[in-house]
Structure formats: structure tokens, C-alpha cells
PDB file of C-alpha atoms in Angstrom:
ATOM      1  CA  MET A  32     -28.354   0.603  -2.463  1.00  0.00           C
ATOM      2  CA  TYR A  33     -31.259   0.434  -4.856  1.00  0.00           C
ATOM      3  CA  GLY A  34     -31.113  -0.544  -8.494  1.00  0.00           C
ATOM      4  CA  MET A  35     -27.394  -1.212  -8.681  1.00  0.00           C
ATOM      5  CA  SER A  36     -26.730  -3.634 -11.508  1.00  0.00           C
ATOM      6  CA  GLY A  37     -27.032  -6.744  -9.376  1.00  0.00           C
ATOM      7  CA  PRO A  38     -24.504  -8.346  -7.097  1.00  0.00           C
ATOM      8  CA  HIS A  39     -20.938  -8.081  -8.312  1.00  0.00           C
ATOM      9  CA  LEU A  40     -19.634 -11.621  -8.533  1.00  0.00           C
ATOM     10  CA  ILE A  41     -16.085 -12.329  -7.442  1.00  0.00           C
ATOM     11  CA  ARG A  42     -15.898 -15.918  -8.687  1.00  0.00           C
ATOM     12  CA  GLY A  43     -18.380 -18.755  -8.919  1.00  0.00           C
ATOM     13  CA  SER A  44     -21.342 -17.932  -6.683  1.00  0.00           C
ATOM     14  CA  VAL A  45     -19.387 -15.694  -4.281  1.00  0.00           C
ATOM     15  CA  ALA A  46     -20.395 -12.039  -4.605  1.00  0.00           C
ATOM     16  CA  LEU A  47     -19.366  -8.770  -2.939  1.00  0.00           C
ATOM     17  CA  PRO A  48     -21.421  -8.558   0.279  1.00  0.00           C
ATOM     18  CA  GLU A  49     -23.364  -5.266   0.036  1.00  0.00           C
ATOM     19  CA  ALA A  50     -23.560  -4.953   3.845  1.00  0.00           C
ATOM     20  CA  GLU A  51     -19.758  -5.022   4.230  1.00  0.00           C
ATOM     21  CA  LEU A  52     -19.021  -2.305   1.671  1.00  0.00           C
ATOM     22  CA  VAL A  53     -18.225   1.169   3.003  1.00  0.00           C
ATOM     23  CA  TRP A  54     -18.774   4.046   0.549  1.00  0.00           C
ATOM     24  CA  ARG A  55     -17.243   7.513   0.808  1.00  0.00           C
ATOM     25  CA  PHE A  56     -17.937  10.372  -1.569  1.00  0.00           C
ATOM     26  CA  SER A  57     -15.957  13.511  -2.288  1.00  0.00           C
ATOM     27  CA  ARG A  58     -15.567  16.096  -5.000  1.00  0.00           C
ATOM     28  CA  SER A  59     -13.685  14.941  -8.047  1.00  0.00           C
ATOM     29  CA  SER A  60     -10.772  16.943  -9.328  1.00  0.00           C
ATOM     30  CA  GLY A  61     -10.570  18.052 -12.929  1.00  0.00           C
ATOM     31  CA  PRO A  62     -12.830  19.994 -15.253  1.00  0.00           C
ATOM     32  CA  GLY A  63     -16.582  20.298 -14.964  1.00  0.00           C
ATOM     33  CA  GLY A  64     -19.443  22.704 -15.348  1.00  0.00           C
ATOM     34  CA  GLN A  65     -21.453  24.827 -12.907  1.00  0.00           C
ATOM     35  CA  HIS A  66     -22.538  21.618 -11.171  1.00  0.00           C
ATOM     36  CA  VAL A  67     -18.977  20.471 -10.361  1.00  0.00           C
ATOM     37  CA  ASN A  68     -18.507  22.391  -7.105  1.00  0.00           C
ATOM     38  CA  THR A  69     -21.651  21.012  -5.507  1.00  0.00           C
ATOM     39  CA  SER A  70     -21.577  17.326  -6.440  1.00  0.00           C
ATOM     40  CA  ASP A  71     -19.584  14.632  -4.699  1.00  0.00           C
ATOM     41  CA  SER A  72     -18.941  12.427  -7.700  1.00  0.00           C
ATOM     42  CA  GLN A  73     -15.649  10.780  -6.645  1.00  0.00           C
ATOM     43  CA  VAL A  74     -16.251   7.444  -4.973  1.00  0.00           C
ATOM     44  CA  GLU A  75     -14.051   5.551  -2.524  1.00  0.00           C
ATOM     45  CA  LEU A  76     -15.132   1.996  -1.809  1.00  0.00           C
ATOM     46  CA  ARG A  77     -13.664   0.198   1.206  1.00  0.00           C
ATOM     47  CA  PHE A  78     -13.914  -3.493   2.030  1.00  0.00           C
ATOM     48  CA  ASP A  79     -12.639  -5.042   5.259  1.00  0.00           C
ATOM     49  CA  LEU A  80     -10.882  -8.108   3.895  1.00  0.00           C
ATOM     50  CA  ALA A  81      -9.450  -9.209   7.245  1.00  0.00           C
ATOM     51  CA  ARG A  82     -12.833  -9.396   9.012  1.00  0.00           C
ATOM     52  CA  THR A  83     -15.157 -10.493   6.206  1.00  0.00           C
ATOM     53  CA  GLU A  84     -17.231 -13.642   6.512  1.00  0.00           C
ATOM     54  CA  ALA A  85     -18.298 -13.629   2.858  1.00  0.00           C
ATOM     55  CA  LEU A  86     -15.160 -15.281   1.482  1.00  0.00           C
ATOM     56  CA  PRO A  87     -14.063 -18.875   2.135  1.00  0.00           C
ATOM     57  CA  GLU A  88     -11.109 -19.029   4.571  1.00  0.00           C
ATOM     58  CA  VAL A  89      -8.689 -20.299   1.891  1.00  0.00           C
ATOM     59  CA  TRP A  90      -9.581 -17.433  -0.453  1.00  0.00           C
ATOM     60  CA  LYS A  91      -9.329 -14.910   2.358  1.00  0.00           C
ATOM     61  CA  ALA A  92      -5.843 -16.077   3.356  1.00  0.00           C
ATOM     62  CA  ARG A  93      -4.724 -16.016  -0.285  1.00  0.00           C
ATOM     63  CA  ALA A  94      -6.118 -12.511  -0.832  1.00  0.00           C
ATOM     64  CA  LEU A  95      -4.583 -11.147   2.371  1.00  0.00           C
ATOM     65  CA  GLU A  96      -1.196 -12.471   1.297  1.00  0.00           C
ATOM     66  CA  ARG A  97      -1.382 -11.202  -2.300  1.00  0.00           C
ATOM     67  CA  LEU A  98      -2.836  -7.782  -1.474  1.00  0.00           C
ATOM     68  CA  ALA A  99      -0.582  -7.171   1.542  1.00  0.00           C
ATOM     69  CA  GLY A 100       0.939  -4.073  -0.101  1.00  0.00           C
ATOM     70  CA  ARG A 101      -2.465  -2.493  -0.746  1.00  0.00           C
ATOM     71  CA  LEU A 102      -4.089  -3.166   2.607  1.00  0.00           C
ATOM     72  CA  VAL A 103      -4.381  -0.649   5.436  1.00  0.00           C
ATOM     73  CA  ASP A 104      -5.320  -2.486   8.653  1.00  0.00           C
ATOM     74  CA  GLY A 105      -6.813  -5.329   6.604  1.00  0.00           C
ATOM     75  CA  VAL A 106      -8.998  -2.973   4.546  1.00  0.00           C
ATOM     76  CA  VAL A 107      -8.708  -2.720   0.766  1.00  0.00           C
ATOM     77  CA  SER A 108      -9.934   0.495  -0.871  1.00  0.00           C
ATOM     78  CA  VAL A 109     -10.703   1.370  -4.481  1.00  0.00           C
ATOM     79  CA  ARG A 110     -11.275   4.839  -5.946  1.00  0.00           C
ATOM     80  CA  ALA A 111     -13.225   5.858  -9.015  1.00  0.00           C
ATOM     81  CA  SER A 112     -13.583   9.366 -10.387  1.00  0.00           C
ATOM     82  CA  GLU A 113     -13.439   8.965 -14.155  1.00  0.00           C
ATOM     83  CA  HIS A 114     -17.165   9.581 -14.731  1.00  0.00           C
ATOM     84  CA  ARG A 115     -19.039  12.801 -14.049  1.00  0.00           C
ATOM     85  CA  SER A 116     -21.885  11.032 -12.314  1.00  0.00           C
ATOM     86  CA  GLN A 117     -21.551   9.513  -8.859  1.00  0.00           C
ATOM     87  CA  TRP A 118     -23.736   6.600  -9.928  1.00  0.00           C
ATOM     88  CA  ARG A 119     -21.389   5.518 -12.714  1.00  0.00           C
ATOM     89  CA  ASN A 120     -18.379   5.956 -10.432  1.00  0.00           C
ATOM     90  CA  ARG A 121     -20.050   3.684  -7.868  1.00  0.00           C
ATOM     91  CA  GLU A 122     -20.499   1.051 -10.566  1.00  0.00           C
ATOM     92  CA  ALA A 123     -16.875   1.430 -11.701  1.00  0.00           C
ATOM     93  CA  ALA A 124     -15.543   1.125  -8.141  1.00  0.00           C
ATOM     94  CA  ALA A 125     -17.628  -1.993  -7.408  1.00  0.00           C
ATOM     95  CA  VAL A 126     -16.543  -3.662 -10.652  1.00  0.00           C
ATOM     96  CA  ARG A 127     -12.906  -2.779  -9.953  1.00  0.00           C
ATOM     97  CA  LEU A 128     -13.064  -4.182  -6.413  1.00  0.00           C
ATOM     98  CA  ALA A 129     -14.712  -7.405  -7.621  1.00  0.00           C
ATOM     99  CA  ALA A 130     -12.018  -7.820 -10.295  1.00  0.00           C
ATOM    100  CA  LEU A 131      -9.260  -7.144  -7.761  1.00  0.00           C
ATOM    101  CA  LEU A 132     -10.641  -9.745  -5.356  1.00  0.00           C
ATOM    102  CA  ALA A 133     -11.181 -12.266  -8.169  1.00  0.00           C
ATOM    103  CA  GLU A 134      -7.531 -11.957  -9.168  1.00  0.00           C
ATOM    104  CA  ALA A 135      -6.289 -12.089  -5.569  1.00  0.00           C
ATOM    105  CA  THR A 136      -8.321 -15.178  -4.669  1.00  0.00           C
ATOM    106  CA  ALA A 137      -7.541 -17.162  -7.835  1.00  0.00           C
ATOM    107  CA  PRO A 138      -5.806 -20.480  -7.209  1.00  0.00           C
ATOM    108  CA  PRO A 139      -2.094 -20.569  -8.029  1.00  0.00           C
ATOM    109  CA  PRO A 140      -1.220 -21.996 -11.453  1.00  0.00           C
ATOM    110  CA  LYS A 141      -0.316 -25.668 -11.637  1.00  0.00           C
ATOM    111  CA  PRO A 142       3.436 -26.220 -11.486  1.00  0.00           C
ATOM    112  CA  ARG A 143       5.061 -27.017 -14.823  1.00  0.00           C
ATOM    113  CA  ARG A 144       6.015 -30.645 -15.229  1.00  0.00           C
ATOM    114  CA  PRO A 145       9.456 -30.820 -16.802  1.00  0.00           C
ATOM    115  CA  THR A 146       9.491 -32.929 -19.952  1.00  0.00           C
ATOM    116  CA  ARG A 147      12.423 -34.674 -21.567  1.00  0.00           C
ATOM    117  CA  ILE A 148      13.532 -33.941 -25.103  1.00  0.00           C
ATOM    118  CA  PRO A 149      13.007 -37.116 -27.178  1.00  0.00           C
ATOM    119  CA  ARG A 150      16.269 -38.836 -28.104  1.00  0.00           C
ATOM    120  CA  GLY A 151      15.511 -38.757 -31.840  1.00  0.00           C
ATOM    121  CA  ILE A 152      15.094 -34.984 -31.854  1.00  0.00           C
ATOM    122  CA  ASN A 153      18.327 -34.470 -29.950  1.00  0.00           C
ATOM    123  CA  GLU A 154      20.247 -36.784 -32.303  1.00  0.00           C
ATOM    124  CA  ARG A 155      18.830 -35.003 -35.349  1.00  0.00           C
ATOM    125  CA  ARG A 156      19.903 -31.625 -33.903  1.00  0.00           C
ATOM    126  CA  LEU A 157      23.460 -32.884 -33.323  1.00  0.00           C
ATOM    127  CA  ARG A 158      23.589 -34.424 -36.817  1.00  0.00           C
ATOM    128  CA  GLU A 159      22.486 -31.146 -38.449  1.00  0.00           C
ATOM    129  CA  LYS A 160      24.963 -29.240 -36.306  1.00  0.00           C
ATOM    130  CA  LYS A 161      27.835 -31.492 -37.441  1.00  0.00           C
ATOM    131  CA  GLN A 162      26.757 -31.139 -41.089  1.00  0.00           C
ATOM    132  CA  ARG A 163      26.692 -27.351 -40.777  1.00  0.00           C
ATOM    133  CA  SER A 164      30.157 -27.338 -39.234  1.00  0.00           C
ATOM    134  CA  GLU A 165      31.460 -29.478 -42.127  1.00  0.00           C
ATOM    135  CA  THR A 166      29.955 -27.040 -44.631  1.00  0.00           C
ATOM    136  CA  LYS A 167      31.635 -24.112 -42.937  1.00  0.00           C
ATOM    137  CA  ARG A 168      34.954 -25.920 -42.601  1.00  0.00           C
ATOM    138  CA  GLY A 169      34.883 -26.570 -46.345  1.00  0.00           C
ATOM    139  CA  ARG A 170      34.782 -22.807 -46.962  1.00  0.00           C
ATOM    140  CA  THR A 171      38.239 -22.094 -45.521  1.00  0.00           C
ATOM    141  CA  GLY A 172      40.654 -20.993 -48.231  1.00  0.00           C
ATOM    142  CA  ARG A 173      43.736 -22.929 -47.184  1.00  0.00           C
ATOM    143  CA  ASP A 174      43.511 -25.424 -50.144  1.00  0.00           C
ATOM    144  CA  TRP A 175      43.278 -22.707 -52.780  1.00  0.00           C
ATOM    145  CA  SER A 176      46.469 -21.345 -54.205  1.00  0.00           C
TER     146      SER A 176
END
């Protein structure tokens, strides 16, 4: 791979390992010109997540768990065919794979710490509630004749 726009970072200093990426090209579907029947512009990018050494073990375990539905024998694949040039589709596929892995390896969010409602606020709510009920009770027409 020459001249690709640099290593595609997953997170921090961890990047997609170029040696572990498997590229496959085929003809894109859809409209095109005279050139369309001869060019393999659709790109399929495969990455063996189960056997990679590029990711830290914790990240790898997290990604394998989160992407379980997308994996075929531990391999994640991404397709790109929206551009008419193979080069741009390769870029799109690499960016998409990096984004997918970044999301899958992200640490889980911190658990929410339950907080208590301050007593003053609760008392004020009950006081306003009582006042409202008094107002509404005063609207009944039983005293009017």
C-alpha cells in the first residue's frame, strides 16, 4: 500500500496494522460509464480480530464480545462501494473499520452514582402540591346556591 493517507488510528497510538488487513476487490453494482464493466471498484476489507497482536488483550476481548454478531470465525469485514474509484473506496473502508474498532474497544461508561433529592426541595414540592390541591378544592361549587 503506497501513499494511503497514513495509518488509520483506532484510539490513542494504536493503529490498524497494514500487514493484517486483507483486501478484496469486485465490481460495484449500480450505474457507471463505459469503464464500469472493467474496473473492480468495490472494496471488501477483512481484519482477523481473533488472531491479531496489534490490539491490547483487554481491547481485543471487549471488541470480540461487542462485535460477536458481525464476526465470521473471528474476522470482521467492511465493504465500501459508494465511490467510483477503488482508491477512494479503500480509504472509506479503512476509515469505517477504524471507527468500528474504536467504538468496540471503548471502555464502558462509568456507572451512575445515585444521588439523593435534598430534603428542602422535596418539602417545597409537597408544600406546592398541597397549595395547588387547596386551590382546586376551593373551585368546587357546593357552597354556591
